[in-house]
XYZ file of C-alpha atoms in Angstrom:
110
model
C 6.974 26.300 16.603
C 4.642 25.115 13.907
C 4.135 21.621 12.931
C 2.355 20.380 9.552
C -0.726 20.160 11.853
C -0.715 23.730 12.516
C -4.076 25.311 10.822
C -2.963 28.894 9.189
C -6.759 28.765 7.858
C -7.774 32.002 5.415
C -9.780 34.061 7.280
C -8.189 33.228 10.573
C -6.356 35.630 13.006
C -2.712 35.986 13.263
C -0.734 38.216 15.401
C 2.575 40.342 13.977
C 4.846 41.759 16.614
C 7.829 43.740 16.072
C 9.692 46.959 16.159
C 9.155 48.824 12.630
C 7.742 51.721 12.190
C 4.166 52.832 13.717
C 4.627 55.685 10.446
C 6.623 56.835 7.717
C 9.180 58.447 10.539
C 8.621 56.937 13.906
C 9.723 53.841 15.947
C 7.563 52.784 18.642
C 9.099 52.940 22.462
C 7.010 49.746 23.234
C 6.799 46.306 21.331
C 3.812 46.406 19.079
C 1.515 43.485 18.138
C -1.151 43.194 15.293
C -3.812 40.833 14.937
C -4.566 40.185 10.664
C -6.472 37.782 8.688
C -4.719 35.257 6.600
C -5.653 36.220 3.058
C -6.359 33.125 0.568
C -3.228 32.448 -1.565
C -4.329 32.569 -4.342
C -5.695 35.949 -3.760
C -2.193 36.751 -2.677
C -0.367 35.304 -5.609
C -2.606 37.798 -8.490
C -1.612 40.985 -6.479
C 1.816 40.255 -6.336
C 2.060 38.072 -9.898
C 0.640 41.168 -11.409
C 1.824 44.032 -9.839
C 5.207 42.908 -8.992
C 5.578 39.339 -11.254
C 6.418 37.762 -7.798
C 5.278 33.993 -7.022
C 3.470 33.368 -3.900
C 4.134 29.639 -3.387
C 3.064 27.330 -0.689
C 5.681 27.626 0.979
C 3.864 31.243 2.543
C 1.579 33.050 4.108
C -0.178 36.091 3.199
C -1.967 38.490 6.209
C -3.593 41.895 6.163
C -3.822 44.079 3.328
C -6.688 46.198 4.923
C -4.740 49.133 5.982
C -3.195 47.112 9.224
C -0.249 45.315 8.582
C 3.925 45.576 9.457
C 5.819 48.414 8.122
C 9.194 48.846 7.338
C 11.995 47.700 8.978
C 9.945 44.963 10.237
C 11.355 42.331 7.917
C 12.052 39.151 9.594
C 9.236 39.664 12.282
C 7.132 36.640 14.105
C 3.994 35.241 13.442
C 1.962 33.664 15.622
C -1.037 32.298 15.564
C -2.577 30.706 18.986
C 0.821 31.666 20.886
C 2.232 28.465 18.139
C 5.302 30.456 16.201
C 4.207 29.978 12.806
C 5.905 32.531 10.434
C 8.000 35.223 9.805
C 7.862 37.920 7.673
C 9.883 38.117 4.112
C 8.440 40.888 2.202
C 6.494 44.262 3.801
C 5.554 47.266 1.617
C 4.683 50.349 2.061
C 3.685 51.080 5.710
C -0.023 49.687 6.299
C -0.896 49.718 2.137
C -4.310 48.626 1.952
C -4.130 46.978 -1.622
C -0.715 44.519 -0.274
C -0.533 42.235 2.193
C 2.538 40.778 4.121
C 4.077 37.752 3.002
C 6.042 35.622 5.515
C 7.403 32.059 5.002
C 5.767 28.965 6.927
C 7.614 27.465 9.523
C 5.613 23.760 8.515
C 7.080 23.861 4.818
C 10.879 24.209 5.617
């Protein structure tokens, strides 16, 4: 699991895995896994502050937002980055939206 030491750098690759939906209808027979970037938060926080008046603290991370990203019913899902558990997810939207990336809460700031 993630220590404070863990480096969840923007720009840097994480990996998603779960068992949502590959589309709007269909759950995959296999566990899926997606490699994102880690958007900057700040970045983050005006999508969602003015599309949705939601607060993206410290406390998260923000990945994808480029058309590859969870879907729903994959609330809850891991993050990883470097095999080091270091997220998981709390809100998804539509499935792969290019203008919203995933948030997921840090592991290091609980």
């Amino acid at each position: 699991m993630a220590t404070k030491d863990t480096d969840v750098a923007p720009g840097s690759l994480v990996k998603a895995i779960g068992w949502g939906l590959i589309n709007k209808t269909t759950y995959p027979e296999i566990l899926q896994t997606l490699d994102v970037p880690v958007i900057e938060r700040s970045k983050c926080e005006v999508i969602y502050k003015n599309y949705f008046n939601m607060t993206v603290d410290e406390t998260s991370i923000c990945a994808g937002g480029e058309g590859r990203e969870p879907c729903s019913a994959d609330s809850g899902l891991p993050l990883t980055i470097n095999k080091t558990l270091v997220g998981i997810t709390v809100w998804t939207n539509p499935c792969a939206h290019l203008a919203y990336p995933t948030v997921y809460t840090r592991f290091d700031k609980h």
